[in-house]
Amino acid sequence: MLNRVHIKDIVSEDGKQILIKSSIQTIREQGKIVFLILRDISGICQAIVKEGSSEFDCAKRLTIESAVEISGIVKTTKNTEKGYEILVEGIKILNESATPLPIPVVEKGDIVTTEKRQDNRFLIWRREKESLILKIVSQLDSSYRNFLLGENFIEIHTPKLMPSPSESSAELFELEYFDRTAYLAQSPQLYKQMAISSGLERVFEVGPVFRAEKSQTNRHATEFVSYDVEMGYIDNFEEVLVMLENLVKSILESINERYSEEIKLHYGVENFTFSSKIPRLTMAEAKSILKERGLDISDDDLSTAEEKAIGDYVKEKYDHDFVFITDYPTSCRPFYHKRKNDDITASSDLIYKGVEIVTTAQREENYETLLEQLNDKGLEQKPMQWYLDFFKYGCPPHGGWGFGASRLIMNLLGLESIRDVSFLYRSPTRLTP
RNA sequence: GGAGUUGUAGCUCAGUUGGUUUAGAGCGUCCGCCUGUCACGCGGAAGGUCGCGGGUUCGAGUCCCGUCAAUUCCGCCA
């Protein structure tokens, strides 16, 4: 029995016996010869069955997207792009596909609507172009992890069931927890700060977070994966920004190294890494630039339109896709952000192609100050006391971030919605499949 | 939370100021033909309670009201 070979590993060597396990992507029947396009996770190739072959009738009865095991020999040819095709000797149907498909796996001009793409996730990921997204996300995961492990971070896993809110602003999912109420974590924020107080010095987490916001946009989900970091014993906020910049750079380089060709082929995107430093603007600077450019600007936070405009400005002026907006007003930041003064926090958003992808800040580690800031935001002390206690016993100065990596991938590939980057997307109106 | 748009065949969409018996097209599916296809080609067939409920009218896919679903933008955020 031959060992299975992945399609991308087939060597164009005349007469070599091979075994492929794949889906049948296309069947082109042509009288006395049947052309099959086979697809596995690594790629596609052509196989042929001629009249007279014992499998000729079987080949004609196949349905597209059936799972099969194909044995045959490699035959070099000028008739295919790859320079070879498989002369089929045996077909074993592992599982037949029903017809017709609810949505086409291979599109012929018409683009399946967003709704159908979500309804039929299992077929969407069969597409080469789409499965590349998951490969890129996986590459991002591993480079995120490798980079931070290399910087002596410890990976932790915090609970997603919580006794009280983890952020003040966003809406919470409530659930029955035996005889009381629990909440789904909106962020690992409070727990990763506990890890700093615990003396772990540098921690990170990649995990799901939940937001009960009825946001109907192309970049929000009610459940998404947050890429978090918290680093202790920092001398200043600058250290956090530098760490983040180097990390993002390293992620893009690793994606580029492994998938640049496929990304160019399927998405037409090139040169997405960067070498020059990420430009920085304070919030006040950003606002005044926007004002000069004639935008009707708002008072505190950047609106969606303003973020876009700043992205365009930075692209024009610095030829950079990224920009740090620093010195956010205290009014639009949570109570635990460290304040430079009454009005301004030591915090920043990283904007990529005009979209917010990371929020980062130094945290307030002094118990008394933290308490004041909590009161200042009109929050109750009692339900948060378990958290406040972390800071009573010598918690080191620290800072970190929450990174929405799917937004990075979405904008990197020029996709229209975060739905298309999500293995399964969750929104206020989408809970299936 | 606010504003808009769209629901017609498995998919993507036409469907005129309401008016022809059987609501169309392309793709897909099924059947037949084809020895080099590669969006194969050619011939044929099946496939629809026009999202759902009410109303106006001699007559509604088309107009009105309600409802459900999806979707886009804003706000909020990652």
Short mmCIF file of C-alpha atoms (C1' of nucleotides) in Angstrom, two decimals:
data_model
loop_
_atom_site.label_atom_id
_atom_site.label_comp_id
_atom_site.label_asym_id
_atom_site.label_seq_id
_atom_site.Cartn_x
_atom_site.Cartn_y
_atom_site.Cartn_z
CA MET A 1 0.00 0.00 0.00
CA LEU A 2 1.31 3.40 -1.02
CA ASN A 3 1.56 6.27 1.42
CA ARG A 4 -0.65 9.22 0.74
CA VAL A 5 1.09 12.20 -0.84
CA HIS A 6 -0.13 15.81 -0.64
CA ILE A 7 -0.66 17.45 -4.00
CA LYS A 8 1.94 20.16 -3.51
CA ASP A 9 4.53 17.45 -2.83
CA ILE A 10 3.96 15.58 -6.09
CA VAL A 11 7.14 15.57 -8.12
CA SER A 12 6.78 15.68 -11.85
CA GLU A 13 8.45 12.36 -12.46
CA ASP A 14 7.16 10.16 -15.26
CA GLY A 15 5.78 6.81 -14.20
CA LYS A 16 5.88 7.39 -10.46
CA GLN A 17 3.15 5.56 -8.58
CA ILE A 18 1.22 7.76 -6.13
CA LEU A 19 -1.81 7.85 -3.85
CA ILE A 20 -3.86 11.03 -3.34
CA LYS A 21 -6.66 11.70 -0.87
CA SER A 22 -8.74 14.65 -1.99
CA SER A 23 -12.02 16.24 -2.94
CA ILE A 24 -13.21 16.18 -6.54
CA GLN A 25 -13.25 19.87 -7.38
CA THR A 26 -14.22 19.67 -11.05
CA ILE A 27 -15.29 16.98 -13.47
CA ARG A 28 -14.97 17.62 -17.19
CA GLU A 29 -16.31 14.70 -19.15
CA GLN A 30 -15.19 14.66 -22.71
CA GLY A 31 -16.45 11.59 -24.49
CA LYS A 32 -13.75 9.01 -24.10
CA ILE A 33 -11.72 10.89 -21.55
CA VAL A 34 -12.68 12.30 -18.16
CA PHE A 35 -10.70 15.15 -16.61
CA LEU A 36 -10.78 15.48 -12.84
CA ILE A 37 -9.45 18.39 -10.82
CA LEU A 38 -8.40 17.06 -7.42
CA ARG A 39 -8.04 19.33 -4.40
CA ASP A 40 -6.53 18.73 -0.98
CA ILE A 41 -5.44 21.29 1.61
CA SER A 42 -2.12 21.80 -0.16
CA GLY A 43 -3.36 22.53 -3.67
CA ILE A 44 -4.97 21.19 -6.83
CA CYS A 45 -3.93 19.01 -9.74
CA GLN A 46 -5.44 17.35 -12.79
CA ALA A 47 -6.14 13.67 -13.15
CA ILE A 48 -7.42 11.84 -16.22
CA VAL A 49 -9.35 8.63 -16.80
CA LYS A 50 -9.55 7.20 -20.31
CA GLU A 51 -12.07 4.86 -21.87
CA GLY A 52 -10.90 1.33 -21.42
CA SER A 53 -9.73 1.98 -17.89
CA SER A 54 -11.48 -0.12 -15.30
CA GLU A 55 -12.38 3.11 -13.50
CA PHE A 56 -13.88 4.88 -16.52
CA ASP A 57 -17.50 4.22 -15.56
CA CYS A 58 -16.78 5.08 -11.94
CA ALA A 59 -15.22 8.39 -13.00
CA LYS A 60 -18.32 9.28 -15.01
CA ARG A 61 -20.55 8.59 -12.01
CA LEU A 62 -18.58 10.77 -9.57
CA THR A 63 -20.17 13.88 -8.09
CA ILE A 64 -18.18 17.02 -7.44
CA GLU A 65 -16.90 17.57 -3.88
CA SER A 66 -16.97 13.86 -3.10
CA ALA A 67 -14.07 12.68 -0.93
CA VAL A 68 -11.95 10.15 -2.80
CA GLU A 69 -8.76 8.20 -2.74
CA ILE A 70 -7.05 8.22 -6.12
CA SER A 71 -4.20 5.94 -7.06
CA GLY A 72 -2.35 6.38 -10.30
CA ILE A 73 0.86 7.29 -12.00
CA VAL A 74 2.40 10.67 -12.65
CA LYS A 75 2.63 11.57 -16.31
CA THR A 76 4.53 14.62 -17.51
CA THR A 77 2.62 16.66 -20.06
CA LYS A 78 2.61 20.04 -21.75
CA ASN A 79 -1.17 20.15 -21.46
CA THR A 80 -1.27 21.36 -17.85
CA GLU A 81 0.23 24.37 -16.15
CA LYS A 82 2.03 22.22 -13.62
CA GLY A 83 3.69 20.10 -16.29
CA TYR A 84 2.18 16.85 -15.08
CA GLU A 85 -1.12 15.07 -14.57
CA ILE A 86 -2.22 11.90 -12.86
CA LEU A 87 -3.19 8.90 -14.95
CA VAL A 88 -5.82 7.30 -12.73
CA GLU A 89 -5.63 3.59 -12.03
CA GLY A 90 -7.88 3.31 -9.02
CA ILE A 91 -10.71 5.37 -7.52
CA LYS A 92 -12.04 4.69 -4.07
CA ILE A 93 -15.02 6.83 -3.09
CA LEU A 94 -14.56 7.65 0.60
CA ASN A 95 -17.78 9.64 0.85
CA GLU A 96 -20.04 10.76 -1.95
CA SER A 97 -21.25 14.39 -2.13
CA ALA A 98 -24.93 15.13 -2.70
CA THR A 99 -25.97 17.38 -5.60
CA PRO A 100 -26.48 20.18 -6.19
CA LEU A 101 -24.27 22.02 -3.68
CA PRO A 102 -26.00 24.75 -1.62
CA ILE A 103 -23.34 27.19 -2.81
CA PRO A 104 -20.68 26.68 -5.46
CA VAL A 105 -17.22 25.83 -4.16
CA VAL A 106 -15.78 27.07 -7.44
CA GLU A 107 -17.42 30.37 -8.33
CA LYS A 108 -18.08 31.08 -11.97
CA GLY A 109 -18.47 34.83 -12.00
CA ASP A 110 -21.23 35.30 -9.43
CA ILE A 111 -20.13 36.12 -5.90
CA VAL A 112 -22.10 34.30 -3.21
CA THR A 113 -23.73 36.76 -0.80
CA THR A 114 -22.38 37.35 2.70
CA GLU A 115 -25.32 35.53 4.25
CA LYS A 116 -24.84 32.37 2.17
CA ARG A 117 -21.12 32.47 2.83
CA GLN A 118 -21.88 32.39 6.55
CA ASP A 119 -24.58 29.73 6.24
CA ASN A 120 -22.21 27.41 4.38
CA ARG A 121 -18.94 27.90 6.18
CA PHE A 122 -17.92 24.27 5.66
CA LEU A 123 -17.99 24.74 1.90
CA ILE A 124 -16.35 28.17 1.95
CA TRP A 125 -13.23 26.81 3.63
CA ARG A 126 -12.88 24.19 0.89
CA ARG A 127 -11.88 27.01 -1.43
CA GLU A 128 -8.17 27.51 -1.94
CA LYS A 129 -8.52 31.27 -1.69
CA GLU A 130 -10.48 31.12 1.54
CA SER A 131 -8.50 28.41 3.33
CA LEU A 132 -5.45 30.60 2.77
CA ILE A 133 -7.02 33.04 5.25
CA LEU A 134 -7.02 30.38 7.97
CA LYS A 135 -3.45 29.43 7.12
CA ILE A 136 -2.43 33.07 7.51
CA VAL A 137 -4.27 33.40 10.83
CA SER A 138 -2.50 30.26 12.02
CA GLN A 139 0.82 31.73 10.94
CA LEU A 140 -0.03 34.90 12.83
CA ASP A 141 -0.84 32.84 15.93
CA SER A 142 2.46 31.04 15.86
CA SER A 143 4.56 34.13 15.14
CA TYR A 144 2.76 36.05 17.90
CA ARG A 145 3.53 33.23 20.30
CA ASN A 146 7.11 32.69 19.13
CA PHE A 147 7.99 36.36 19.29
CA LEU A 148 6.68 36.78 22.83
CA LEU A 149 8.17 33.51 24.11
CA GLY A 150 11.46 34.81 22.70
CA GLU A 151 11.02 37.95 24.81
CA ASN A 152 10.51 35.83 27.94
CA PHE A 153 6.75 36.19 28.14
CA ILE A 154 4.74 33.43 29.82
CA GLU A 155 1.54 32.29 28.15
CA ILE A 156 -1.45 32.18 30.49
CA HIS A 157 -5.12 31.23 30.23
CA THR A 158 -7.56 33.34 32.20
CA PRO A 159 -11.16 32.44 33.04
CA LYS A 160 -13.93 33.48 30.70
CA LEU A 161 -16.52 33.24 33.49
CA MET A 162 -16.32 36.31 35.71
CA PRO A 163 -18.06 37.63 38.83
CA SER A 164 -18.12 41.27 37.61
CA PRO A 165 -17.43 43.32 34.48
CA SER A 166 -13.86 43.47 33.20
CA GLU A 167 -14.27 46.80 31.43
CA SER A 168 -16.59 49.60 32.25
CA SER A 169 -17.95 50.48 28.86
CA ALA A 170 -18.96 47.49 26.75
CA GLU A 171 -22.15 45.53 27.34
CA LEU A 172 -21.93 42.19 29.09
CA PHE A 173 -23.35 38.77 28.44
CA GLU A 174 -25.01 37.56 31.61
CA LEU A 175 -25.57 33.94 32.38
CA GLU A 176 -26.95 31.78 35.13
CA TYR A 177 -24.20 30.43 37.30
CA PHE A 178 -25.94 28.00 39.64
CA ASP A 179 -27.75 30.30 42.07
CA ARG A 180 -26.14 33.56 40.99
CA THR A 181 -25.13 35.58 37.94
CA ALA A 182 -21.86 35.28 36.07
CA TYR A 183 -20.56 37.28 33.12
CA LEU A 184 -18.62 36.29 30.06
CA ALA A 185 -15.24 38.00 29.98
CA GLN A 186 -15.11 41.08 27.78
CA SER A 187 -11.35 41.05 28.10
CA PRO A 188 -8.64 39.25 30.10
CA GLN A 189 -7.57 42.70 31.27
CA LEU A 190 -8.08 42.33 35.01
CA TYR A 191 -6.62 38.84 35.20
CA LYS A 192 -3.52 39.59 33.19
CA GLN A 193 -2.88 42.47 35.58
CA MET A 194 -3.22 39.96 38.39
CA ALA A 195 -0.51 37.95 36.68
CA ILE A 196 1.76 40.99 36.94
CA SER A 197 0.97 41.35 40.63
CA SER A 198 1.67 37.62 40.86
CA GLY A 199 5.25 38.28 39.85
CA LEU A 200 5.11 36.65 36.43
CA GLU A 201 6.62 39.86 34.97
CA ARG A 202 5.61 39.30 31.34
CA VAL A 203 2.48 37.44 30.24
CA PHE A 204 0.37 37.01 27.15
CA GLU A 205 -2.85 35.32 26.21
CA VAL A 206 -4.61 34.44 22.98
CA GLY A 207 -8.23 33.68 23.70
CA PRO A 208 -11.89 34.44 23.11
CA VAL A 209 -13.63 37.52 24.50
CA PHE A 210 -17.33 38.38 24.46
CA ARG A 211 -19.07 41.68 23.85
CA ALA A 212 -22.84 42.05 23.97
CA GLU A 213 -22.75 45.07 21.66
CA LYS A 214 -25.34 45.32 18.92
CA SER A 215 -22.72 46.64 16.55
CA GLN A 216 -23.62 46.20 12.91
CA THR A 217 -20.35 46.95 11.18
CA ASN A 218 -17.83 45.15 9.01
CA ARG A 219 -15.33 44.92 11.87
CA HIS A 220 -17.26 43.87 14.99
CA ALA A 221 -18.20 40.48 16.39
CA THR A 222 -19.81 39.47 19.66
CA GLU A 223 -17.17 36.80 20.15
CA PHE A 224 -13.65 37.20 18.84
CA VAL A 225 -10.10 36.20 19.64
CA SER A 226 -8.15 38.82 21.55
CA TYR A 227 -4.35 38.82 21.48
CA ASP A 228 -3.33 40.24 24.83
CA VAL A 229 -0.08 41.21 26.50
CA GLU A 230 0.86 42.62 29.87
CA MET A 231 4.47 43.50 30.77
CA GLY A 232 5.77 44.43 34.19
CA TYR A 233 8.65 46.51 35.53
CA ILE A 234 8.45 48.88 32.59
CA ASP A 235 10.26 52.21 33.04
CA ASN A 236 7.79 54.00 30.81
CA PHE A 237 4.97 53.56 28.32
CA GLU A 238 7.48 53.79 25.48
CA GLU A 239 8.67 50.24 26.20
CA VAL A 240 5.21 48.88 25.46
CA LEU A 241 4.97 50.72 22.15
CA VAL A 242 8.38 49.50 21.04
CA MET A 243 7.52 45.92 21.95
CA LEU A 244 4.24 46.13 20.01
CA GLU A 245 5.89 47.69 16.98
CA ASN A 246 8.53 44.99 16.82
CA LEU A 247 5.92 42.30 17.29
CA VAL A 248 3.68 43.55 14.47
CA LYS A 249 6.69 43.82 12.22
CA SER A 250 7.75 40.30 13.01
CA ILE A 251 4.24 38.93 12.39
CA LEU A 252 4.01 40.57 8.96
CA GLU A 253 7.47 39.33 8.03
CA SER A 254 6.63 35.76 8.97
CA ILE A 255 3.39 35.87 6.97
CA ASN A 256 5.27 37.37 4.05
CA GLU A 257 7.98 34.76 4.23
CA ARG A 258 5.58 31.85 4.11
CA TYR A 259 2.61 33.06 2.05
CA SER A 260 3.68 36.07 -0.08
CA GLU A 261 3.13 34.21 -3.35
CA GLU A 262 -0.32 32.91 -2.49
CA ILE A 263 -1.36 36.29 -1.09
CA LYS A 264 -0.30 38.01 -4.29
CA LEU A 265 -2.01 35.37 -6.42
CA HIS A 266 -5.34 35.31 -4.60
CA TYR A 267 -5.60 38.81 -3.16
CA GLY A 268 -3.26 40.87 -5.32
CA VAL A 269 -1.50 42.24 -2.24
CA GLU A 270 2.25 42.81 -2.16
CA ASN A 271 4.86 44.57 -0.02
CA PHE A 272 2.86 44.61 3.18
CA THR A 273 5.84 44.47 5.53
CA PHE A 274 7.49 47.68 6.76
CA SER A 275 10.99 48.83 7.63
CA SER A 276 10.55 52.46 8.65
CA LYS A 277 9.31 53.27 12.14
CA ILE A 278 5.58 53.53 12.72
CA PRO A 279 4.70 57.25 12.76
CA ARG A 280 3.21 58.68 15.92
CA LEU A 281 0.74 61.44 16.47
CA THR A 282 -0.78 62.62 19.72
CA MET A 283 -4.53 62.84 19.75
CA ALA A 284 -4.25 66.64 19.82
CA GLU A 285 -1.94 66.61 16.79
CA ALA A 286 -4.24 64.24 14.93
CA LYS A 287 -7.23 66.47 15.61
CA SER A 288 -5.46 69.59 14.43
CA ILE A 289 -4.25 67.88 11.23
CA LEU A 290 -7.80 66.79 10.51
CA LYS A 291 -9.02 70.30 11.18
CA GLU A 292 -6.46 71.75 8.78
CA ARG A 293 -7.68 69.31 6.16
CA GLY A 294 -11.16 70.70 6.55
CA LEU A 295 -12.79 67.87 8.47
CA ASP A 296 -15.57 68.66 10.85
CA ILE A 297 -13.91 67.17 13.91
CA SER A 298 -15.44 65.85 17.09
CA ASP A 299 -14.25 66.60 20.61
CA ASP A 300 -12.70 63.54 22.23
CA ASP A 301 -12.25 60.14 20.56
CA LEU A 302 -11.57 59.63 16.87
CA SER A 303 -14.69 58.80 14.89
CA THR A 304 -14.66 56.13 12.19
CA ALA A 305 -14.35 58.80 9.49
CA GLU A 306 -11.51 60.51 11.37
CA GLU A 307 -9.62 57.25 11.75
CA LYS A 308 -9.89 56.70 8.01
CA ALA A 309 -8.75 60.23 7.28
CA ILE A 310 -5.74 59.88 9.59
CA GLY A 311 -4.88 56.59 7.88
CA ASP A 312 -4.94 58.35 4.51
CA TYR A 313 -2.87 61.24 5.84
CA VAL A 314 -0.17 58.95 7.22
CA LYS A 315 -0.09 56.96 3.99
CA GLU A 316 0.42 60.17 1.99
CA LYS A 317 2.89 61.84 4.28
CA TYR A 318 4.92 58.89 5.60
CA ASP A 319 4.00 56.12 3.13
CA HIS A 320 3.10 53.96 6.12
CA ASP A 321 0.03 51.76 6.70
CA PHE A 322 0.33 52.07 10.48
CA VAL A 323 0.11 54.98 12.89
CA PHE A 324 0.14 55.25 16.66
CA ILE A 325 -2.30 57.76 18.08
CA THR A 326 -1.08 58.58 21.59
CA ASP A 327 -2.15 60.66 24.59
CA TYR A 328 -5.81 59.73 24.62
CA PRO A 329 -8.01 61.93 26.82
CA THR A 330 -9.01 60.37 30.14
CA SER A 331 -12.63 60.89 29.17
CA CYS A 332 -12.55 58.12 26.57
CA ARG A 333 -10.33 55.65 28.45
CA PRO A 334 -11.19 53.18 31.25
CA PHE A 335 -10.33 53.86 34.88
CA TYR A 336 -7.27 51.59 35.00
CA HIS A 337 -5.30 53.51 32.35
CA LYS A 338 -2.45 55.49 33.90
CA ARG A 339 -2.94 59.23 33.70
CA LYS A 340 -0.18 61.60 32.67
CA ASN A 341 -2.29 64.39 34.13
CA ASP A 342 -5.98 64.95 34.78
CA ASP A 343 -6.78 65.16 31.09
CA ILE A 344 -4.45 62.75 29.34
CA THR A 345 -3.62 59.05 29.66
CA ALA A 346 -0.46 57.14 28.88
CA SER A 347 -2.24 55.18 26.21
CA SER A 348 -2.41 54.71 22.48
CA ASP A 349 -4.32 53.09 19.65
CA LEU A 350 -2.56 51.47 16.74
CA ILE A 351 -4.36 52.25 13.51
CA TYR A 352 -3.81 50.12 10.41
CA LYS A 353 -5.11 51.37 7.07
CA GLY A 354 -7.49 53.66 8.90
CA VAL A 355 -8.87 51.02 11.27
CA GLU A 356 -8.19 50.66 14.97
CA ILE A 357 -6.51 47.29 15.60
CA VAL A 358 -4.77 47.60 18.99
CA THR A 359 -5.41 49.54 22.17
CA THR A 360 -2.45 49.84 24.46
CA ALA A 361 -1.78 51.62 27.73
CA GLN A 362 0.30 51.86 30.83
CA ARG A 363 -1.81 50.83 33.84
CA GLU A 364 -2.27 52.55 37.17
CA GLU A 365 -0.54 50.37 39.79
CA ASN A 366 -1.00 52.59 42.86
CA TYR A 367 -3.95 51.41 44.95
CA GLU A 368 -5.06 54.84 46.16
CA THR A 369 -4.80 56.45 42.72
CA LEU A 370 -6.63 53.54 41.14
CA LEU A 371 -9.41 53.92 43.67
CA GLU A 372 -9.68 57.63 42.90
CA GLN A 373 -9.88 56.94 39.18
CA LEU A 374 -12.53 54.31 39.75
CA ASN A 375 -14.61 56.82 41.69
CA ASP A 376 -13.91 59.46 39.11
CA LYS A 377 -15.52 57.18 36.48
CA GLY A 378 -18.54 56.73 38.74
CA LEU A 379 -17.95 53.02 39.30
CA GLU A 380 -18.71 51.14 42.48
CA GLN A 381 -15.79 49.97 44.56
CA LYS A 382 -17.35 46.94 46.17
CA PRO A 383 -17.87 44.68 43.17
CA MET A 384 -14.34 45.49 41.99
CA GLN A 385 -12.61 45.00 45.33
CA TRP A 386 -11.26 41.56 44.34
CA TYR A 387 -9.44 43.33 41.51
CA LEU A 388 -8.33 46.36 43.52
CA ASP A 389 -6.68 44.04 46.05
CA PHE A 390 -4.15 43.05 43.37
CA PHE A 391 -2.57 46.48 43.83
CA LYS A 392 -2.29 46.65 47.59
CA TYR A 393 0.79 44.50 47.94
CA GLY A 394 3.50 45.82 45.70
CA CYS A 395 2.32 45.21 42.15
CA PRO A 396 5.09 46.30 39.73
CA PRO A 397 4.48 49.12 37.23
CA HIS A 398 3.15 47.64 34.01
CA GLY A 399 1.43 48.14 30.69
CA GLY A 400 0.12 46.11 27.79
CA TRP A 401 -2.41 45.81 25.01
CA GLY A 402 -5.41 44.10 23.47
CA PHE A 403 -4.92 43.32 19.81
CA GLY A 404 -7.71 42.46 17.37
CA ALA A 405 -5.67 40.38 14.98
CA SER A 406 -8.52 39.47 12.66
CA ARG A 407 -8.83 43.18 11.86
CA LEU A 408 -5.19 43.15 10.83
CA ILE A 409 -5.70 40.18 8.50
CA MET A 410 -8.93 41.61 7.11
CA ASN A 411 -7.26 44.86 6.13
CA LEU A 412 -4.06 43.20 5.03
CA LEU A 413 -5.95 41.12 2.46
CA GLY A 414 -8.39 43.90 1.59
CA LEU A 415 -11.43 41.88 2.71
CA GLU A 416 -14.71 43.67 3.15
CA SER A 417 -15.70 42.15 6.47
CA ILE A 418 -14.34 40.50 9.58
CA ARG A 419 -16.92 37.78 8.84
CA ASP A 420 -14.70 36.52 6.06
CA VAL A 421 -11.70 36.15 8.38
CA SER A 422 -13.63 34.29 11.06
CA PHE A 423 -13.76 30.51 11.03
CA LEU A 424 -17.28 30.93 12.41
CA TYR A 425 -18.62 34.42 12.93
CA ARG A 426 -20.75 35.50 15.87
CA SER A 427 -22.88 38.63 15.82
CA PRO A 428 -26.11 39.80 17.49
CA THR A 429 -28.01 38.06 14.69
CA ARG A 430 -25.70 35.16 13.88
CA LEU A 431 -25.39 32.17 16.19
CA THR A 432 -25.32 29.37 13.62
CA PRO A 433 -23.72 27.24 12.39
"C1'" G B 1 -29.31 52.81 20.31
"C1'" G B 2 -30.01 55.76 15.28
"C1'" A B 3 -30.52 55.82 9.72
"C1'" G B 4 -30.87 53.32 5.04
"C1'" U B 5 -31.20 49.09 1.53
"C1'" U B 6 -32.67 44.21 0.10
"C1'" G B 7 -35.79 39.42 0.29
"C1'" U B 8 -38.18 36.12 -6.99
"C1'" A B 9 -35.27 28.66 -9.00
"C1'" G B 10 -29.63 25.21 -5.55
"C1'" C B 11 -26.36 30.05 -6.72
"C1'" U B 12 -26.22 35.20 -8.91
"C1'" C B 13 -29.87 38.26 -10.67
"C1'" A B 14 -33.80 40.53 -14.49
"C1'" G B 15 -39.00 41.37 -14.16
"C1'" U B 16 -41.34 48.34 -17.55
"C1'" U B 17 -46.58 53.51 -15.32
"C1'" G B 18 -50.24 47.15 -11.57
"C1'" G B 19 -52.48 44.02 -17.23
"C1'" U B 20 -51.58 38.12 -21.89
"C1'" U B 21 -52.84 31.51 -20.85
"C1'" U B 22 -47.55 28.36 -18.32
"C1'" A B 23 -43.07 34.32 -13.76
"C1'" G B 24 -37.63 34.63 -17.03
"C1'" A B 25 -31.98 34.58 -17.83
"C1'" G B 26 -26.92 32.94 -16.79
"C1'" C B 27 -24.49 29.41 -13.83
"C1'" G B 28 -25.24 24.76 -11.26
"C1'" U B 29 -28.02 19.90 -11.21
"C1'" C B 30 -29.97 15.52 -14.07
"C1'" C B 31 -30.17 12.81 -19.06
"C1'" G B 32 -27.85 12.22 -24.08
"C1'" C B 33 -23.47 13.26 -27.49
"C1'" C B 34 -18.18 14.51 -27.77
"C1'" U B 35 -10.28 11.49 -27.21
"C1'" G B 36 -6.97 16.87 -24.56
"C1'" U B 37 -10.59 19.60 -21.58
"C1'" C B 38 -8.89 23.49 -18.27
"C1'" A B 39 -15.29 29.09 -16.84
"C1'" C B 40 -14.79 22.76 -22.21
"C1'" G B 41 -18.58 22.49 -26.14
"C1'" C B 42 -23.45 20.87 -28.27
"C1'" G B 43 -28.70 19.04 -27.49
"C1'" G B 44 -32.64 18.19 -23.96
"C1'" A B 45 -35.10 18.10 -19.02
"C1'" A B 46 -36.30 19.01 -14.10
"C1'" G B 47 -36.48 22.90 -10.66
"C1'" G B 48 -40.74 28.67 -7.95
"C1'" U B 49 -46.53 28.72 -2.04
"C1'" C B 50 -42.19 35.68 -5.84
"C1'" G B 51 -39.69 35.85 2.84
"C1'" C B 52 -44.45 35.57 5.83
"C1'" G B 53 -49.47 37.84 7.09
"C1'" G B 54 -53.13 41.26 5.90
"C1'" G B 55 -55.13 45.22 2.67
"C1'" U B 56 -56.34 48.22 -2.00
"C1'" U B 57 -57.98 46.63 -6.99
"C1'" C B 58 -61.83 43.65 -12.08
"C1'" G B 59 -56.58 42.16 -11.68
"C1'" A B 60 -50.57 42.37 -7.23
"C1'" G B 61 -43.86 39.61 -8.01
"C1'" U B 62 -45.12 45.02 -8.85
"C1'" C B 63 -48.99 49.61 -4.71
"C1'" C B 64 -50.14 50.18 0.96
"C1'" C B 65 -49.73 48.39 6.22
"C1'" G B 66 -47.64 44.95 9.52
"C1'" U B 67 -44.07 41.23 10.53
"C1'" C B 68 -39.61 38.25 10.09
"C1'" A B 69 -34.78 37.80 8.14
"C1'" A B 70 -30.45 39.57 6.02
"C1'" U B 71 -27.31 43.55 4.92
"C1'" U B 72 -24.83 48.63 4.85
"C1'" C B 73 -23.50 53.16 7.40
"C1'" C B 74 -23.19 55.84 12.18
"C1'" G B 75 -22.48 55.29 17.51
"C1'" C B 76 -19.55 51.74 20.63
"C1'" C B 77 -14.98 49.05 20.23
"C1'" A B 78 -10.45 45.17 19.03
#
